[in-house]
Short mmCIF file of C-alpha atoms in Angstrom, two decimals:
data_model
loop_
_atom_site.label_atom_id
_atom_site.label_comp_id
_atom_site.label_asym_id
_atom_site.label_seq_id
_atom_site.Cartn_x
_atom_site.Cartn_y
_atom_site.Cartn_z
CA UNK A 1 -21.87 4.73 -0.01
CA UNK A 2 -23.01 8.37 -0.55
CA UNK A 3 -20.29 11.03 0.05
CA UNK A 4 -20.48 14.37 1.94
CA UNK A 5 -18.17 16.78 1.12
CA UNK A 6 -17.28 18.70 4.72
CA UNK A 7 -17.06 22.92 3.56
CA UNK A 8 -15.73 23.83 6.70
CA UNK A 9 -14.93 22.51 10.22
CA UNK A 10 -17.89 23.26 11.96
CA UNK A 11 -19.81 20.78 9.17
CA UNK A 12 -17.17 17.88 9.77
CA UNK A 13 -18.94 18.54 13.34
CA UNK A 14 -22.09 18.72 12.09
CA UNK A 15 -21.50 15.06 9.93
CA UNK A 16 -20.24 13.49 13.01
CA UNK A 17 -23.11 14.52 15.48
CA UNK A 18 -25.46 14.02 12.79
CA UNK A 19 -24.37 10.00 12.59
CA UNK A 20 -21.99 8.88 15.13
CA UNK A 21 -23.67 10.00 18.35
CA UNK A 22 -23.99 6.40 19.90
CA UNK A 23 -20.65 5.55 22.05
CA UNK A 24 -18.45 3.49 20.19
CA UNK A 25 -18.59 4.45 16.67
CA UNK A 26 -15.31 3.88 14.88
CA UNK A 27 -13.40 6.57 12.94
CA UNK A 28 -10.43 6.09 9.99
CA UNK A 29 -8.40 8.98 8.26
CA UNK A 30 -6.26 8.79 4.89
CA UNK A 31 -4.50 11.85 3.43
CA UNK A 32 -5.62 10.42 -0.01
CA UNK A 33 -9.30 9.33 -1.21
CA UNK A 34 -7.67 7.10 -3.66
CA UNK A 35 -5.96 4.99 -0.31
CA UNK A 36 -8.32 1.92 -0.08
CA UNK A 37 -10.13 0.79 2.70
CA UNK A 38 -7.78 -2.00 3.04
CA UNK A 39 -5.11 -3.60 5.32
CA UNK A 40 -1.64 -3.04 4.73
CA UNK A 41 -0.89 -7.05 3.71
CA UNK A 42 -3.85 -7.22 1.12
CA UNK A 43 -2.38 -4.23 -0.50
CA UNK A 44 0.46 -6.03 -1.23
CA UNK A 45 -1.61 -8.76 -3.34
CA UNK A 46 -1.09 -6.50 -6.70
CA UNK A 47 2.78 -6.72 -6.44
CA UNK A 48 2.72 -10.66 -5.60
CA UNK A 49 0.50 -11.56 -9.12
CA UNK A 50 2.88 -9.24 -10.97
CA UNK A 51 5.04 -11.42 -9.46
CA UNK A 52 2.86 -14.10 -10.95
CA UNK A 53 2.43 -15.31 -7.23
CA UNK A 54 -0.55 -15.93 -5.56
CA UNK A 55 -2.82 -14.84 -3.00
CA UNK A 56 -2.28 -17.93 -0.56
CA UNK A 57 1.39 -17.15 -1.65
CA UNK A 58 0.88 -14.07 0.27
CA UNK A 59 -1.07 -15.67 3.13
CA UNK A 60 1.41 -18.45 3.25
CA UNK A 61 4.48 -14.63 3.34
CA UNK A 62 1.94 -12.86 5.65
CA UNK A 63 2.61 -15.62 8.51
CA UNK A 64 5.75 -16.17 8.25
CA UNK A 65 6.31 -12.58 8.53
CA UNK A 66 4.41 -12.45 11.63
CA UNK A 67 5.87 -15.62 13.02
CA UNK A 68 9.08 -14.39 12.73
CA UNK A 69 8.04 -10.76 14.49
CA UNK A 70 6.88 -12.41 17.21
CA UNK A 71 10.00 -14.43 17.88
CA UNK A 72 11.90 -11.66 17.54
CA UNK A 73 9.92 -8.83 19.44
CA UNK A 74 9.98 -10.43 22.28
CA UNK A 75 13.37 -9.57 23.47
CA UNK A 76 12.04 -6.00 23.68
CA UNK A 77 8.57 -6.80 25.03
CA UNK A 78 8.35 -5.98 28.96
CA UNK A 79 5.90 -7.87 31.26
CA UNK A 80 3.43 -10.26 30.87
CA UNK A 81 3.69 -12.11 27.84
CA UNK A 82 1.38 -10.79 25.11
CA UNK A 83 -1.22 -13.02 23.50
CA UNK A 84 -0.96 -12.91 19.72
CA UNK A 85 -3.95 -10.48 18.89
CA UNK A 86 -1.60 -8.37 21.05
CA UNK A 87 2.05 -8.95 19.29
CA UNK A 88 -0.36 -8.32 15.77
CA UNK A 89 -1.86 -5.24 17.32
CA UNK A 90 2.10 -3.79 17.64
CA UNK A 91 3.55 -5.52 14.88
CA UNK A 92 0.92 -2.70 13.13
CA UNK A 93 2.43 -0.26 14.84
CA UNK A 94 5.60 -0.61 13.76
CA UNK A 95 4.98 -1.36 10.27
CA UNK A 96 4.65 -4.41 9.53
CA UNK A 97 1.94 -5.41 6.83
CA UNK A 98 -1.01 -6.74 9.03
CA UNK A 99 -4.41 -7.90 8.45
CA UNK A 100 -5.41 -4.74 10.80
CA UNK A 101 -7.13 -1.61 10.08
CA UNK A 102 -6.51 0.94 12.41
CA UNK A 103 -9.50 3.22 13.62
CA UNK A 104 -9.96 5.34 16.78
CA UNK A 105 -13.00 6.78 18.91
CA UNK A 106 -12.15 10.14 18.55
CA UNK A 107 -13.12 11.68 15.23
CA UNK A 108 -10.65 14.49 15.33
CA UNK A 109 -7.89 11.97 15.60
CA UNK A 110 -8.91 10.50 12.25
CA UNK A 111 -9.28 14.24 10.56
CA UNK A 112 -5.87 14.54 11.96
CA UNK A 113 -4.45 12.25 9.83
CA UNK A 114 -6.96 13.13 6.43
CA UNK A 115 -5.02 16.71 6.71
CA UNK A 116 -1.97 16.11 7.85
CA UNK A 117 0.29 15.69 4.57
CA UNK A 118 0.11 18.84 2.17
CA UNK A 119 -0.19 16.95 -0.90
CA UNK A 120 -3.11 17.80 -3.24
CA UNK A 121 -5.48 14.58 -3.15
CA UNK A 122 -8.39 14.94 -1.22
CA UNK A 123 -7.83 13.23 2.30
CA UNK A 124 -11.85 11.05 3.62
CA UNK A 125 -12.64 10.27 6.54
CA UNK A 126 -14.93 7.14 7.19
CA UNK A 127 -16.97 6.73 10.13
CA UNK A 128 -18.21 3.20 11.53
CA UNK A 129 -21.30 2.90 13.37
CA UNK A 130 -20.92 1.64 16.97
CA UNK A 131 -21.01 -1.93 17.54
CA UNK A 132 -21.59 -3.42 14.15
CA UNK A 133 -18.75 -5.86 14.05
CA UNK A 134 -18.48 -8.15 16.73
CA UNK A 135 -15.80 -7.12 19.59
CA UNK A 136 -13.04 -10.13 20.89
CA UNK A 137 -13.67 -8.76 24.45
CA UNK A 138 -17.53 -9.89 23.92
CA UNK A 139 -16.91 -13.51 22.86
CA UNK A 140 -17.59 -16.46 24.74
CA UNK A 141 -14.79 -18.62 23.06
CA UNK A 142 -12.57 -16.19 21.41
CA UNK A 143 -10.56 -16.82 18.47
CA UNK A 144 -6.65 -17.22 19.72
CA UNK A 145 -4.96 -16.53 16.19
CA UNK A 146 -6.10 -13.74 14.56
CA UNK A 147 -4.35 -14.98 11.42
CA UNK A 148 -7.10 -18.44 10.96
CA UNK A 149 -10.12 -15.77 11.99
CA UNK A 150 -13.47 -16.84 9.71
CA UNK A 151 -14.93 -13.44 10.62
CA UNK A 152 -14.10 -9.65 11.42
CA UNK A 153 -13.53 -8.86 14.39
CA UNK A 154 -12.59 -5.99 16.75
CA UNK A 155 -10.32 -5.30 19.36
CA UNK A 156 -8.89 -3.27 22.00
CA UNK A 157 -4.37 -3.99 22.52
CA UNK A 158 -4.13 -4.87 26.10
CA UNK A 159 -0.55 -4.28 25.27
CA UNK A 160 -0.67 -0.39 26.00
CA UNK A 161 1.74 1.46 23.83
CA UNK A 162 1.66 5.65 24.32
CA UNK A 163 0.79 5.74 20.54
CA UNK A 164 -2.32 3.56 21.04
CA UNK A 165 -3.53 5.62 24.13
CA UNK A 166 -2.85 8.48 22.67
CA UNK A 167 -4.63 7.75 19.45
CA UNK A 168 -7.74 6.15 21.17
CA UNK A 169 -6.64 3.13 18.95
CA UNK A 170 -8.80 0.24 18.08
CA UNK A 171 -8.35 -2.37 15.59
CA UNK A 172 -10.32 -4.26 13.37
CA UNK A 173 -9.14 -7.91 12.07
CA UNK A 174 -10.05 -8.87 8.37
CA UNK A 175 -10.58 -12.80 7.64
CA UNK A 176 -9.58 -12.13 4.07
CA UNK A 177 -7.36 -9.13 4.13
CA UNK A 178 -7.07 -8.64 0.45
CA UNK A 179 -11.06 -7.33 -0.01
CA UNK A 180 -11.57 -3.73 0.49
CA UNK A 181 -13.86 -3.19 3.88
CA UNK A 182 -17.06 -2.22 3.16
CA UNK A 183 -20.67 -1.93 5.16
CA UNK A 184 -23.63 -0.26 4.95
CA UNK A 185 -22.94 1.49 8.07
CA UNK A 186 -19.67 2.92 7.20
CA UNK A 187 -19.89 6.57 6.09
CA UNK A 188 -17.58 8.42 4.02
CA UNK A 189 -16.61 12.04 4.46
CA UNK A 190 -14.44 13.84 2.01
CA UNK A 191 -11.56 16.43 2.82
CA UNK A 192 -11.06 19.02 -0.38
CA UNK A 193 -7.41 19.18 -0.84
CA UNK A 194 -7.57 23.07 -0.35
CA UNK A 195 -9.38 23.07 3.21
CA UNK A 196 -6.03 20.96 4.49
CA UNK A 197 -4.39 23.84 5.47
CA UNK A 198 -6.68 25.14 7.57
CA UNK A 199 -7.74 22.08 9.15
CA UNK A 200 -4.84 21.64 10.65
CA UNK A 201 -4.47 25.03 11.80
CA UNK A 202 -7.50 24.71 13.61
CA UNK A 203 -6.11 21.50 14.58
CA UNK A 204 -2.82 22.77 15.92
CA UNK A 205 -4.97 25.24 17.78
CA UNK A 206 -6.77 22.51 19.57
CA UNK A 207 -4.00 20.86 20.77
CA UNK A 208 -3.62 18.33 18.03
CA UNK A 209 -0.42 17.62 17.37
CA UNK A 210 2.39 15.55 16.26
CA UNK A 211 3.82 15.71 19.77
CA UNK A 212 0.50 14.93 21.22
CA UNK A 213 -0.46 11.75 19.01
CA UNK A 214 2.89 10.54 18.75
CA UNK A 215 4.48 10.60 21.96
CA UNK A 216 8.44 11.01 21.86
CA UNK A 217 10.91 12.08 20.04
CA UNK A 218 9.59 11.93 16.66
CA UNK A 219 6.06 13.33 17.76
CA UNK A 220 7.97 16.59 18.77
CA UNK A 221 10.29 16.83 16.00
CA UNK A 222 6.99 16.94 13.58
CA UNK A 223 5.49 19.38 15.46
CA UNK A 224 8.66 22.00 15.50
CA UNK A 225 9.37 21.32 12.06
CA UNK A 226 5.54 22.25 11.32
CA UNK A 227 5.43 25.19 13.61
CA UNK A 228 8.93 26.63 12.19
CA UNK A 229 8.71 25.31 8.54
CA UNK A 230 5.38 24.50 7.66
CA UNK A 231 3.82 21.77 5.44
CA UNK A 232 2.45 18.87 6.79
CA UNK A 233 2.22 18.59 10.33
#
């Protein structure tokens, strides 16, 4: 994977056009270039062998986890009952470890969150090229538990959430969640800590927002606070 290092914001336009035109392409954001590439349960691996635990320990925790997030979700679940690709899709969300990576369609979502916290890391950006992992919505005999998957796979939440509209959300689902993602048609774009600021003044200016990505209460209170006290937005 050969890094470019975006200057300014017109060249994080320039990186996108130049290899994400095709509709579809996939697009991730992390404040930190040191943040792998990996779902939030496999990140958790390092703590269970300190633990002198292993990984089908953390399988065996990762289930159970779920299971019982399912059970207990429902009570505040309206409509028609969610399939479990679904309940995993908002189980991410609202952070639970998952075996989900969360991307979007909309690049400027993703540099949204690579600038977002002021801290002095670089933030990257990685880019996906359109259609290179099969899509749930494409299979013939789908997969019904996203936790016994053999592949990678991606998907779209029928379970709308604001956050997940808002967001242009899609997820993909790792059969072994504790190996970083990686594919020679993901691209990585780096953030230097100092262009951060400005980013997300441009951002701002744009209409991306806290309030806008996050719908509610917490989306505006982000977006005050970053207006009135500055920081991370």
């Amino acid at each position: 994977m050969v890094d470019h290092v975006i200057k300014s914001y017109e060249d994080f336009h320039k990186w996108v056009f130049d290899h994400f035109l095709d509709h579809g392409s996939l697009f991730r954001g992390h404040a930190n270039i040191d943040y792998l590439l990996m779902p939030s349960v496999g990140r958790q691996l390092a703590k269970f062998v300190g633990d002198k635990k292993t990984k089908q320990n953390l399988l065996d925790q990762e289930r159970w986890s779920f299971d019982i997030f399912e059970k207990e979700a429902m009570a505040f679940v309206s409509g028609p009952e969610p399939n479990r690709w679904e309940m995993l899709a908002l189980a991410q969300h609202h952070g639970l470890p998952t075996r989900l990576l969360d991307w979007t369609h909309n690049p400027m979502v993703a540099l949204y969150f690579a600038v977002r916290d002021d801290q002095p890391a670089n933030g990257v950006i990685y880019g996906f090229g359109a259609n290179m992992m099969p899509d749930l919505a494409d299979a013939e005999d789908p997969p019904q538990d996203p936790l016994s998957i053999s592949q990678n796979w991606q998907f779209i939440s029928h379970r709308i959430s604001p956050r997940i509209v808002a967001q242009e959300s899609v997820f993909t689902a790792h059969a072994d969640p504790t190996e970083i993602f990686s594919s020679p048609f993901i691209y990585r774009a780096v953030i230097p800590a100092e262009l951060k600021h400005n980013l997300r003044i441009i951002l701002h200016r744009y209409g991306m927002t806290a309030k806008v990505l996050f719908p509610g209460l917490d989306g505006i209170a982000r977006t005050v606070s970053y207006l009135k006290f500055g920081g991370g937005s």
